[in-house]
Amino acid sequence: MAKFYATLIKNGKFSLENVPKLWYTDVVELLKHWED
């Protein structure tokens, strides 16, 4: 799942303005544990 979010970020489809702060924080935590 984290890779999916990472792909969105890399593709520029992920915007802080479009994501609730708490949800974004959860994603960041996921990425910390699932970095390539």
PDB file with SEQRES, HELIX, SHEET and CRYST1 records, atoms N, CA, C and O in Angstrom:
SEQRES   1 A   36  MET ALA LYS PHE TYR ALA THR LEU ILE LYS ASN GLY LYS          
SEQRES   2 A   36  PHE SER LEU GLU ASN VAL PRO LYS LEU TRP TYR THR ASP          
SEQRES   3 A   36  VAL VAL GLU LEU LEU LYS HIS TRP GLU ASP                      
HELIX    1 AA1 ALA A    2  LYS A   10  1                                   9    
HELIX    2 AA2 LEU A   16  ASN A   18  5                                   3    
HELIX    3 AA3 LYS A   21  HIS A   33  1                                  13    
CRYST1    1.000    1.000    1.000  90.00  90.00  90.00 P 1           1          
ATOM      1  N   MET A   1       0.831  -1.208   0.000  1.00  0.00           N  
ATOM      2  CA  MET A   1       0.000   0.000   0.000  1.00  0.00           C  
ATOM      3  C   MET A   1       0.868   1.263   0.000  1.00  0.00           C  
ATOM      4  O   MET A   1       0.562   2.241  -0.681  1.00  0.00           O  
ATOM      5  N   ALA A   2       1.946   1.221   0.769  1.00  0.00           N  
ATOM      6  CA  ALA A   2       2.822   2.385   0.830  1.00  0.00           C  
ATOM      7  C   ALA A   2       3.415   2.712  -0.529  1.00  0.00           C  
ATOM      8  O   ALA A   2       3.580   3.877  -0.891  1.00  0.00           O  
ATOM      9  N   LYS A   3       3.737   1.644  -1.286  1.00  0.00           N  
ATOM     10  CA  LYS A   3       4.315   1.876  -2.610  1.00  0.00           C  
ATOM     11  C   LYS A   3       3.310   2.584  -3.503  1.00  0.00           C  
ATOM     12  O   LYS A   3       3.679   3.394  -4.354  1.00  0.00           O  
ATOM     13  N   PHE A   4       2.020   2.268  -3.298  1.00  0.00           N  
ATOM     14  CA  PHE A   4       0.962   2.916  -4.078  1.00  0.00           C  
ATOM     15  C   PHE A   4       0.958   4.411  -3.803  1.00  0.00           C  
ATOM     16  O   PHE A   4       0.886   5.222  -4.726  1.00  0.00           O  
ATOM     17  N   TYR A   5       1.037   4.767  -2.531  1.00  0.00           N  
ATOM     18  CA  TYR A   5       1.059   6.184  -2.170  1.00  0.00           C  
ATOM     19  C   TYR A   5       2.322   6.859  -2.675  1.00  0.00           C  
ATOM     20  O   TYR A   5       2.288   7.998  -3.141  1.00  0.00           O  
ATOM     21  N   ALA A   6       3.437   6.146  -2.578  1.00  0.00           N  
ATOM     22  CA  ALA A   6       4.703   6.707  -3.045  1.00  0.00           C  
ATOM     23  C   ALA A   6       4.622   6.996  -4.535  1.00  0.00           C  
ATOM     24  O   ALA A   6       5.153   7.998  -5.013  1.00  0.00           O  
ATOM     25  N   THR A   7       3.947   6.101  -5.272  1.00  0.00           N  
ATOM     26  CA  THR A   7       3.791   6.301  -6.709  1.00  0.00           C  
ATOM     27  C   THR A   7       2.952   7.545  -6.975  1.00  0.00           C  
ATOM     28  O   THR A   7       3.259   8.323  -7.878  1.00  0.00           O  
ATOM     29  N   LEU A   8       1.896   7.734  -6.192  1.00  0.00           N  
ATOM     30  CA  LEU A   8       1.055   8.918  -6.374  1.00  0.00           C  
ATOM     31  C   LEU A   8       1.877  10.178  -6.146  1.00  0.00           C  
ATOM     32  O   LEU A   8       1.763  11.153  -6.888  1.00  0.00           O  
ATOM     33  N   ILE A   9       2.706  10.143  -5.108  1.00  0.00           N  
ATOM     34  CA  ILE A   9       3.528  11.312  -4.794  1.00  0.00           C  
ATOM     35  C   ILE A   9       4.510  11.597  -5.927  1.00  0.00           C  
ATOM     36  O   ILE A   9       4.665  12.743  -6.351  1.00  0.00           O  
ATOM     37  N   LYS A  10       5.167  10.556  -6.410  1.00  0.00           N  
ATOM     38  CA  LYS A  10       6.152  10.710  -7.481  1.00  0.00           C  
ATOM     39  C   LYS A  10       5.494  11.195  -8.764  1.00  0.00           C  
ATOM     40  O   LYS A  10       6.110  11.921  -9.545  1.00  0.00           O  
ATOM     41  N   ASN A  11       4.245  10.797  -8.986  1.00  0.00           N  
ATOM     42  CA  ASN A  11       3.533  11.191 -10.199  1.00  0.00           C  
ATOM     43  C   ASN A  11       2.879  12.557 -10.057  1.00  0.00           C  
ATOM     44  O   ASN A  11       2.251  13.054 -10.992  1.00  0.00           O  
ATOM     45  N   GLY A  12       3.031  13.167  -8.873  1.00  0.00           N  
ATOM     46  CA  GLY A  12       2.470  14.490  -8.665  1.00  0.00           C  
ATOM     47  C   GLY A  12       0.956  14.504  -8.503  1.00  0.00           C  
ATOM     48  O   GLY A  12       0.324  15.549  -8.657  1.00  0.00           O  
ATOM     49  N   LYS A  13       0.369  13.341  -8.192  1.00  0.00           N  
ATOM     50  CA  LYS A  13      -1.078  13.276  -8.020  1.00  0.00           C  
ATOM     51  C   LYS A  13      -1.462  13.359  -6.549  1.00  0.00           C  
ATOM     52  O   LYS A  13      -2.637  13.295  -6.188  1.00  0.00           O  
ATOM     53  N   PHE A  14      -0.448  13.502  -5.715  1.00  0.00           N  
ATOM     54  CA  PHE A  14      -0.658  13.538  -4.264  1.00  0.00           C  
ATOM     55  C   PHE A  14      -0.425  14.970  -3.788  1.00  0.00           C  
ATOM     56  O   PHE A  14       0.672  15.509  -3.935  1.00  0.00           O  
ATOM     57  N   SER A  15      -1.450  15.576  -3.222  1.00  0.00           N  
ATOM     58  CA  SER A  15      -1.311  16.955  -2.753  1.00  0.00           C  
ATOM     59  C   SER A  15      -1.789  17.094  -1.318  1.00  0.00           C  
ATOM     60  O   SER A  15      -2.855  16.595  -0.958  1.00  0.00           O  
ATOM     61  N   LEU A  16      -1.001  17.770  -0.509  1.00  0.00           N  
ATOM     62  CA  LEU A  16      -1.385  17.975   0.888  1.00  0.00           C  
ATOM     63  C   LEU A  16      -2.726  18.690   0.975  1.00  0.00           C  
ATOM     64  O   LEU A  16      -3.494  18.476   1.913  1.00  0.00           O  
ATOM     65  N   GLU A  17      -3.002  19.545  -0.012  1.00  0.00           N  
ATOM     66  CA  GLU A  17      -4.247  20.314   0.004  1.00  0.00           C  
ATOM     67  C   GLU A  17      -5.465  19.412  -0.195  1.00  0.00           C  
ATOM     68  O   GLU A  17      -6.586  19.772   0.165  1.00  0.00           O  
ATOM     69  N   ASN A  18      -5.222  18.227  -0.777  1.00  0.00           N  
ATOM     70  CA  ASN A  18      -6.332  17.324  -1.056  1.00  0.00           C  
ATOM     71  C   ASN A  18      -6.445  16.182  -0.060  1.00  0.00           C  
ATOM     72  O   ASN A  18      -7.316  15.322  -0.187  1.00  0.00           O  
ATOM     73  N   VAL A  19      -5.568  16.177   0.923  1.00  0.00           N  
ATOM     74  CA  VAL A  19      -5.553  15.072   1.885  1.00  0.00           C  
ATOM     75  C   VAL A  19      -5.652  15.579   3.318  1.00  0.00           C  
ATOM     76  O   VAL A  19      -4.926  16.492   3.711  1.00  0.00           O  
ATOM     77  N   PRO A  20      -6.553  14.985   4.096  1.00  0.00           N  
ATOM     78  CA  PRO A  20      -6.682  15.368   5.508  1.00  0.00           C  
ATOM     79  C   PRO A  20      -5.339  15.209   6.215  1.00  0.00           C  
ATOM     80  O   PRO A  20      -4.583  14.285   5.916  1.00  0.00           O  
ATOM     81  N   LYS A  21      -5.046  16.097   7.138  1.00  0.00           N  
ATOM     82  CA  LYS A  21      -3.754  16.079   7.822  1.00  0.00           C  
ATOM     83  C   LYS A  21      -3.481  14.755   8.529  1.00  0.00           C  
ATOM     84  O   LYS A  21      -2.383  14.211   8.416  1.00  0.00           O  
ATOM     85  N   LEU A  22      -4.456  14.235   9.249  1.00  0.00           N  
ATOM     86  CA  LEU A  22      -4.241  12.981   9.973  1.00  0.00           C  
ATOM     87  C   LEU A  22      -3.953  11.842   9.014  1.00  0.00           C  
ATOM     88  O   LEU A  22      -3.089  11.005   9.276  1.00  0.00           O  
ATOM     89  N   TRP A  23      -4.688  11.809   7.885  1.00  0.00           N  
ATOM     90  CA  TRP A  23      -4.486  10.739   6.911  1.00  0.00           C  
ATOM     91  C   TRP A  23      -3.087  10.849   6.325  1.00  0.00           C  
ATOM     92  O   TRP A  23      -2.399   9.842   6.160  1.00  0.00           O  
ATOM     93  N   TYR A  24      -2.666  12.062   6.013  1.00  0.00           N  
ATOM     94  CA  TYR A  24      -1.333  12.268   5.455  1.00  0.00           C  
ATOM     95  C   TYR A  24      -0.265  11.801   6.445  1.00  0.00           C  
ATOM     96  O   TYR A  24       0.721  11.175   6.058  1.00  0.00           O  
ATOM     97  N   THR A  25      -0.471  12.111   7.715  1.00  0.00           N  
ATOM     98  CA  THR A  25       0.484  11.701   8.737  1.00  0.00           C  
ATOM     99  C   THR A  25       0.598  10.187   8.777  1.00  0.00           C  
ATOM    100  O   THR A  25       1.693   9.647   8.928  1.00  0.00           O  
ATOM    101  N   ASP A  26      -0.544   9.493   8.642  1.00  0.00           N  
ATOM    102  CA  ASP A  26      -0.523   8.032   8.638  1.00  0.00           C  
ATOM    103  C   ASP A  26       0.267   7.514   7.444  1.00  0.00           C  
ATOM    104  O   ASP A  26       1.018   6.545   7.558  1.00  0.00           O  
ATOM    105  N   VAL A  27       0.094   8.163   6.303  1.00  0.00           N  
ATOM    106  CA  VAL A  27       0.808   7.745   5.094  1.00  0.00           C  
ATOM    107  C   VAL A  27       2.314   7.930   5.294  1.00  0.00           C  
ATOM    108  O   VAL A  27       3.107   7.072   4.907  1.00  0.00           O  
ATOM    109  N   VAL A  28       2.697   9.045   5.892  1.00  0.00           N  
ATOM    110  CA  VAL A  28       4.121   9.295   6.135  1.00  0.00           C  
ATOM    111  C   VAL A  28       4.692   8.197   7.021  1.00  0.00           C  
ATOM    112  O   VAL A  28       5.799   7.712   6.790  1.00  0.00           O  
ATOM    113  N   GLU A  29       3.928   7.810   8.036  1.00  0.00           N  
ATOM    114  CA  GLU A  29       4.397   6.744   8.926  1.00  0.00           C  
ATOM    115  C   GLU A  29       4.555   5.447   8.153  1.00  0.00           C  
ATOM    116  O   GLU A  29       5.507   4.697   8.373  1.00  0.00           O  
ATOM    117  N   LEU A  30       3.614   5.181   7.239  1.00  0.00           N  
ATOM    118  CA  LEU A  30       3.706   3.969   6.419  1.00  0.00           C  
ATOM    119  C   LEU A  30       4.966   4.013   5.570  1.00  0.00           C  
ATOM    120  O   LEU A  30       5.704   3.032   5.486  1.00  0.00           O  
ATOM    121  N   LEU A  31       5.208   5.163   4.938  1.00  0.00           N  
ATOM    122  CA  LEU A  31       6.370   5.284   4.070  1.00  0.00           C  
ATOM    123  C   LEU A  31       7.670   5.084   4.844  1.00  0.00           C  
ATOM    124  O   LEU A  31       8.640   4.547   4.308  1.00  0.00           O  
ATOM    125  N   LYS A  32       7.689   5.514   6.101  1.00  0.00           N  
ATOM    126  CA  LYS A  32       8.897   5.351   6.914  1.00  0.00           C  
ATOM    127  C   LYS A  32       9.227   3.877   7.106  1.00  0.00           C  
ATOM    128  O   LYS A  32      10.390   3.493   7.230  1.00  0.00           O  
ATOM    129  N   HIS A  33       8.180   3.064   7.127  1.00  0.00           N  
ATOM    130  CA  HIS A  33       8.379   1.633   7.358  1.00  0.00           C  
ATOM    131  C   HIS A  33       8.457   0.823   6.068  1.00  0.00           C  
ATOM    132  O   HIS A  33       8.803  -0.358   6.093  1.00  0.00           O  
ATOM    133  N   TRP A  34       8.134   1.459   4.940  1.00  0.00           N  
ATOM    134  CA  TRP A  34       8.095   0.711   3.678  1.00  0.00           C  
ATOM    135  C   TRP A  34       8.932   1.357   2.580  1.00  0.00           C  
ATOM    136  O   TRP A  34       8.633   1.205   1.395  1.00  0.00           O  
ATOM    137  N   GLU A  35       9.981   2.078   2.972  1.00  0.00           N  
ATOM    138  CA  GLU A  35      10.836   2.715   1.974  1.00  0.00           C  
ATOM    139  C   GLU A  35      11.562   1.660   1.145  1.00  0.00           C  
ATOM    140  O   GLU A  35      11.951   0.606   1.650  1.00  0.00           O  
ATOM    141  N   ASP A  36      11.734   1.968  -0.131  1.00  0.00           N  
ATOM    142  CA  ASP A  36      12.419   1.005  -1.022  1.00  0.00           C  
ATOM    143  C   ASP A  36      13.921   1.017  -0.746  1.00  0.00           C  
ATOM    144  O   ASP A  36      14.672   0.281  -1.386  1.00  0.00           O  
TER     145      ASP A  36                                                      
END                                                                             
